[in-house]
Coordinates of C-alpha atoms in Angstrom, one line a residue:
X1 CA 53.2 -104.1 334.8
X2 CA 54.9 -100.7 335.4
X3 CA 56.2 -98.9 332.3
X4 CA 60.0 -99.0 332.3
X5 CA 61.7 -95.8 333.2
X6 CA 62.6 -93.8 330.0
X7 CA 65.8 -94.7 328.3
X8 CA 67.9 -91.9 327.0
X9 CA 66.2 -91.1 323.7
X10 CA 66.3 -88.4 321.0
X11 CA 64.2 -85.2 321.4
X12 CA 62.1 -84.8 318.2
X13 CA 60.3 -81.8 319.6
X14 CA 62.7 -79.6 321.7
X15 CA 61.3 -76.4 323.3
X16 CA 63.2 -74.4 320.8
X17 CA 60.8 -75.6 318.1
X18 CA 57.6 -74.9 320.0
X19 CA 55.3 -72.1 319.0
X20 CA 55.7 -69.1 321.3
X21 CA 54.0 -69.5 324.7
X22 CA 51.2 -67.0 325.5
X23 CA 50.0 -66.3 329.0
X24 CA 46.5 -65.3 330.0
X25 CA 46.1 -63.7 333.4
X26 CA 43.0 -65.0 335.2
X27 CA 40.6 -63.4 337.7
X28 CA 41.3 -64.8 341.1
X29 CA 38.4 -64.3 343.4
X30 CA 38.8 -64.8 347.2
X31 CA 38.2 -68.4 348.1
X32 CA 35.3 -67.6 350.4
X33 CA 33.6 -65.7 347.6
X34 CA 34.3 -68.5 345.2
X35 CA 32.8 -71.1 347.6
X36 CA 29.6 -69.1 348.0
X37 CA 29.3 -68.7 344.2
X38 CA 29.6 -72.4 343.7
X39 CA 27.3 -73.2 346.6
X40 CA 24.6 -71.0 345.2
X41 CA 24.9 -71.9 341.5
X42 CA 25.5 -75.6 341.7
X43 CA 22.2 -76.1 343.5
X44 CA 20.4 -76.1 340.1
X45 CA 22.6 -79.0 338.9
X46 CA 22.7 -81.3 341.9
X47 CA 20.1 -82.1 344.6
X48 CA 22.5 -81.7 347.5
X49 CA 25.5 -79.3 347.4
X50 CA 28.1 -78.2 349.9
X51 CA 30.9 -75.7 349.1
X52 CA 33.4 -74.4 351.7
X53 CA 37.0 -73.3 352.2
X54 CA 39.0 -75.9 354.1
X55 CA 42.6 -76.8 354.8
X56 CA 43.7 -79.3 352.3
X57 CA 44.0 -82.9 353.4
X58 CA 47.3 -84.8 352.7
X59 CA 46.7 -85.7 349.1
X60 CA 49.5 -88.3 349.2
X61 CA 47.2 -90.5 351.3
X62 CA 44.1 -92.5 350.3
X63 CA 41.8 -92.0 348.6
X64 CA 43.8 -89.5 346.5
X65 CA 47.2 -91.0 346.0
X66 CA 48.8 -87.8 344.6
X67 CA 52.6 -87.3 344.3
X68 CA 52.5 -84.2 346.6
X69 CA 51.0 -83.3 349.9
X70 CA 49.1 -80.3 348.5
X71 CA 47.8 -78.5 345.4
X72 CA 48.6 -74.9 346.5
X73 CA 51.4 -72.4 345.8
X74 CA 51.8 -70.3 342.6
X75 CA 48.9 -72.3 341.0
X76 CA 48.7 -72.0 337.2
X77 CA 47.3 -74.1 334.3
X78 CA 49.3 -75.3 331.3
X79 CA 47.5 -76.1 328.1
X80 CA 50.1 -77.9 326.1
X81 CA 49.8 -78.9 322.4
X82 CA 46.3 -79.8 321.6
X83 CA 43.9 -82.1 319.7
X84 CA 45.1 -80.7 316.3
X85 CA 48.3 -82.7 316.9
X86 CA 46.1 -85.8 317.2
X87 CA 43.4 -85.4 314.6
X88 CA 42.7 -85.5 311.7
X89 CA 46.1 -87.3 311.6
X90 CA 48.7 -87.8 314.3
X91 CA 51.9 -85.7 314.5
X92 CA 54.0 -88.3 316.2
X93 CA 57.0 -85.9 316.7
X94 CA 55.0 -83.9 319.2
X95 CA 56.7 -85.3 322.3
X96 CA 57.1 -83.3 325.5
X97 CA 58.5 -83.6 329.0
X98 CA 57.0 -82.2 332.2
X99 CA 60.4 -80.8 333.2
X100 CA 60.5 -78.7 330.0
X101 CA 56.9 -77.5 330.6
X102 CA 57.7 -76.5 334.2
X103 CA 60.6 -74.3 333.0
X104 CA 58.5 -72.9 330.2
X105 CA 55.7 -71.7 332.6
X106 CA 58.2 -70.4 335.1
X107 CA 57.7 -73.0 337.8
X108 CA 60.6 -75.4 337.8
X109 CA 60.4 -78.2 340.3
X110 CA 56.6 -78.0 340.5
X111 CA 53.9 -80.6 340.9
X112 CA 51.7 -81.5 338.0
X113 CA 48.3 -83.3 337.9
X114 CA 45.8 -83.4 335.1
X115 CA 45.0 -85.0 331.8
X116 CA 46.9 -85.7 328.6
X117 CA 48.2 -88.3 326.1
X118 CA 51.0 -90.7 326.8
X119 CA 54.1 -90.9 324.8
X120 CA 53.4 -93.6 322.2
X121 CA 57.1 -94.3 321.8
X122 CA 57.2 -95.3 325.5
X123 CA 53.8 -97.0 325.9
X124 CA 54.0 -98.7 322.5
X125 CA 50.7 -97.3 321.5
X126 CA 48.3 -94.4 321.8
X127 CA 46.9 -94.0 325.3
X128 CA 45.3 -91.8 327.9
X129 CA 47.7 -90.2 330.4
X130 CA 46.8 -89.3 334.0
X131 CA 49.8 -87.1 335.0
X132 CA 50.6 -87.1 338.7
X133 CA 54.2 -86.1 339.2
X134 CA 56.3 -84.2 341.8
X135 CA 59.3 -82.8 340.0
X136 CA 60.9 -81.6 343.2
X137 CA 61.1 -85.0 344.8
X138 CA 61.1 -87.1 341.7
X139 CA 58.0 -88.9 342.8
X140 CA 55.9 -90.2 339.9
X141 CA 52.5 -91.5 340.6
X142 CA 51.2 -91.3 337.0
X143 CA 49.0 -93.9 335.3
X144 CA 48.0 -94.5 331.8
X145 CA 45.0 -96.2 330.2
X146 CA 45.2 -98.1 326.9
X147 CA 43.4 -100.7 324.9
X148 CA 44.6 -104.3 325.2
X149 CA 42.8 -107.3 323.8
X150 CA 39.8 -105.2 323.1
X151 CA 39.5 -103.9 326.7
X152 CA 40.6 -100.8 328.5
X153 CA 43.4 -101.5 331.0
X154 CA 45.1 -99.2 333.5
X155 CA 48.8 -99.3 334.3
X156 CA 51.5 -97.3 336.0
X157 CA 53.6 -94.9 333.9
X158 CA 57.1 -94.1 335.3
X159 CA 58.1 -91.2 333.1
X160 CA 57.5 -87.5 332.7
X161 CA 57.4 -87.7 329.0
X162 CA 54.1 -87.3 327.2
X163 CA 52.8 -86.7 323.7
X164 CA 50.5 -84.5 321.7
X165 CA 48.6 -82.7 324.3
X166 CA 48.0 -82.1 328.0
X167 CA 46.0 -79.9 330.4
X168 CA 47.9 -79.6 333.6
X169 CA 47.5 -78.0 337.0
X170 CA 50.9 -76.8 338.1
X171 CA 51.6 -75.8 341.8
X172 CA 54.3 -75.9 344.4
X173 CA 52.6 -78.9 345.8
X174 CA 52.1 -77.2 349.2
X175 CA 49.2 -77.7 351.6
X176 CA 46.9 -74.8 351.9
X177 CA 43.4 -73.5 351.7
X178 CA 41.3 -75.0 349.0
X179 CA 37.6 -75.0 348.0
X180 CA 35.9 -78.3 348.9
X181 CA 32.8 -79.1 346.8
X182 CA 30.5 -82.0 347.6
X183 CA 27.6 -82.8 345.4
X184 CA 25.1 -85.6 345.4
X185 CA 22.3 -86.5 343.0
X186 CA 22.7 -84.9 339.6
X187 CA 19.6 -83.0 338.7
X188 CA 20.8 -81.4 335.4
X189 CA 22.2 -82.8 332.2
X190 CA 25.8 -81.5 332.7
X191 CA 28.7 -83.3 334.4
X192 CA 30.3 -82.1 337.6
X193 CA 33.1 -80.1 336.0
X194 CA 30.9 -78.5 333.3
X195 CA 28.4 -77.5 335.9
X196 CA 31.1 -75.7 337.9
X197 CA 32.3 -74.0 334.8
X198 CA 28.8 -72.8 333.9
X199 CA 28.3 -71.5 337.4
X200 CA 31.6 -69.5 337.2
X201 CA 30.8 -68.0 333.8
X202 CA 27.2 -67.1 334.9
X203 CA 28.6 -65.1 337.8
X204 CA 31.9 -63.6 336.6
X205 CA 31.1 -63.3 332.9
X206 CA 33.4 -62.7 329.9
X207 CA 35.3 -59.9 331.6
X208 CA 36.6 -62.0 334.5
X209 CA 37.7 -65.5 333.3
X210 CA 38.2 -67.9 336.2
X211 CA 40.3 -71.0 336.1
X212 CA 40.4 -73.9 338.5
X213 CA 42.2 -77.2 338.8
X214 CA 42.2 -80.0 341.4
X215 CA 41.2 -83.4 342.3
X216 CA 37.8 -84.9 342.9
X217 CA 36.6 -88.3 344.0
X218 CA 33.5 -90.0 342.5
X219 CA 32.5 -91.7 345.7
X220 CA 29.4 -93.5 344.4
X221 CA 28.0 -94.3 341.0
X222 CA 29.4 -95.0 337.6
X223 CA 31.1 -92.7 335.1
X224 CA 31.3 -92.9 331.3
X225 CA 35.0 -92.9 330.3
X226 CA 36.8 -93.2 327.0
X227 CA 40.1 -94.7 326.1
X228 CA 41.8 -93.9 322.8
X229 CA 42.7 -96.9 320.7
X230 CA 45.9 -96.8 318.6
X231 CA 46.2 -94.0 316.1
X232 CA 43.6 -94.0 313.3
X233 CA 44.9 -95.0 309.9
X234 CA 42.3 -92.8 308.2
X235 CA 41.9 -89.1 308.9
X236 CA 39.3 -88.1 311.6
X237 CA 37.7 -84.9 310.5
X238 CA 34.5 -84.7 312.5
X239 CA 33.5 -85.2 316.2
X240 CA 31.2 -88.1 314.9
X241 CA 34.2 -89.8 313.4
X242 CA 36.2 -89.3 316.6
X243 CA 33.4 -90.8 318.7
X244 CA 33.2 -93.9 316.5
X245 CA 37.0 -94.3 316.8
X246 CA 37.1 -94.0 320.6
X247 CA 36.4 -96.8 323.0
X248 CA 33.7 -95.9 325.6
X249 CA 32.9 -97.8 328.8
X250 CA 31.4 -97.3 332.2
X251 CA 33.7 -97.3 335.2
X252 CA 32.7 -98.0 338.8
X253 CA 33.3 -95.8 341.9
X254 CA 35.4 -94.9 343.7
X255 CA 37.3 -93.0 341.0
X256 CA 40.1 -90.5 341.4
X257 CA 39.6 -87.7 339.0
X258 CA 42.4 -85.3 338.1
X259 CA 41.1 -82.0 336.7
X260 CA 43.8 -80.2 334.7
X261 CA 41.4 -77.6 333.3
X262 CA 38.1 -76.1 334.5
X263 CA 38.0 -72.7 332.9
X264 CA 34.9 -70.5 332.9
X265 CA 35.5 -69.6 329.2
X266 CA 38.3 -69.2 326.7
X267 CA 39.5 -65.6 326.5
X268 CA 40.9 -66.1 323.0
X269 CA 43.8 -68.5 323.6
X270 CA 42.5 -71.6 321.9
X271 CA 42.1 -73.4 325.2
X272 CA 40.6 -76.7 326.1
X273 CA 38.4 -75.3 328.8
X274 CA 37.7 -78.7 330.5
X275 CA 39.7 -81.8 330.7
X276 CA 39.7 -84.5 333.4
X277 CA 41.3 -87.9 333.5
X278 CA 40.6 -90.7 335.9
X279 CA 42.4 -93.6 337.6
X280 CA 41.5 -96.0 340.4
X281 CA 42.7 -98.7 342.7
X282 CA 40.7 -101.3 340.8
X283 CA 42.2 -101.1 337.4
X284 CA 39.8 -98.7 335.6
X285 CA 40.7 -95.3 334.2
X286 CA 40.5 -93.0 331.2
X287 CA 39.0 -89.7 330.0
X288 CA 36.0 -88.5 332.2
X289 CA 32.8 -87.6 330.3
X290 CA 30.0 -87.7 332.9
X291 CA 28.3 -90.0 335.4
X292 CA 25.7 -92.4 334.2
X293 CA 24.0 -92.8 337.6
X294 CA 22.4 -89.4 338.3
X295 CA 20.3 -90.6 341.3
X296 CA 23.2 -92.3 343.1
X297 CA 26.3 -90.3 342.2
X298 CA 28.3 -88.5 344.8
X299 CA 31.3 -86.3 344.2
X300 CA 33.8 -84.7 346.6
X301 CA 36.3 -82.3 345.1
X302 CA 39.1 -80.0 346.2
X303 CA 40.0 -77.1 343.9
X304 CA 42.5 -74.3 343.8
X305 CA 42.4 -71.1 341.8
X306 CA 44.9 -70.6 339.0
X307 CA 46.5 -67.2 338.7
X308 CA 47.2 -67.7 335.0
X309 CA 47.1 -70.1 332.0
X310 CA 50.1 -70.7 329.9
X311 CA 49.3 -71.8 326.3
X312 CA 52.3 -73.9 325.3
X313 CA 53.2 -74.9 321.8
X314 CA 49.7 -74.1 320.5
X315 CA 49.1 -75.5 317.0
X316 CA 49.5 -73.0 314.2
X317 CA 46.4 -74.4 312.5
X318 CA 43.6 -75.2 314.9
X319 CA 40.1 -76.7 314.9
X320 CA 37.5 -77.7 317.5
X321 CA 37.3 -81.4 316.7
X322 CA 38.0 -83.9 319.5
X323 CA 37.7 -81.5 322.4
X324 CA 34.7 -83.1 324.3

């Protein structure tokens, strides 16, 4: 059942009350160079790898189902809020809107894809959000995953409001050149996004942080996902306590994975360097961890390079719990 469109509601967390936004400029290597770096480095993580610069497909069509045709044009990442607003105890007043975020990062009317938390006051509970919204056209293709009757369910989410945290790729939604990465047969112990991050860091180092965002399809295999249950009544102070609280399950391909953060390393901005959420046409979705079928897994991804990262409403008091 689609989530009803948002009623006119109060704004408990207006932009005027956010902590000041900080902007980190990223290294933006030429796409052909980036494709070669990924091609060379990813070979130690997967048995078969192909990385090349291509014209982007129409991402509005299957199997992607995005709200915009492309993921190019003034690309930047937005890291909004963060896990400290969720754990150890939830700060329910941390409610945001993509429209406000777009203005804050200097790209009004942009397209957003990525990973975040839904607005509990709209969804009626804590949930995983898979943002997928074109602010220029008003097209909202967002989904959310929640727990219902002890099982994870995936539903449409017809609002640009979200809560607590989000990692977002923001672009003008235009078609353009992107890096297409295909990988089959995982040979290492890291997931697809982590492997790419490690390759980027190994090549560019601390002096040249590189940030990517995009969409990838898990064409074959299964992935371990989690879905948050409703907010914990007791404080969650360690990763072990968070893991016990989360609901994990294996989801079947094909899976549409929206990567809102793939950053080679954090240049001191309290970033979540990796965050991907998943939806599908068969009712499965949530937070992507890794595939559980290394022999059979196949990925096809399309990535764009972010010019900068905007750290929006960063918590004044931070920690590293709950960032896996």
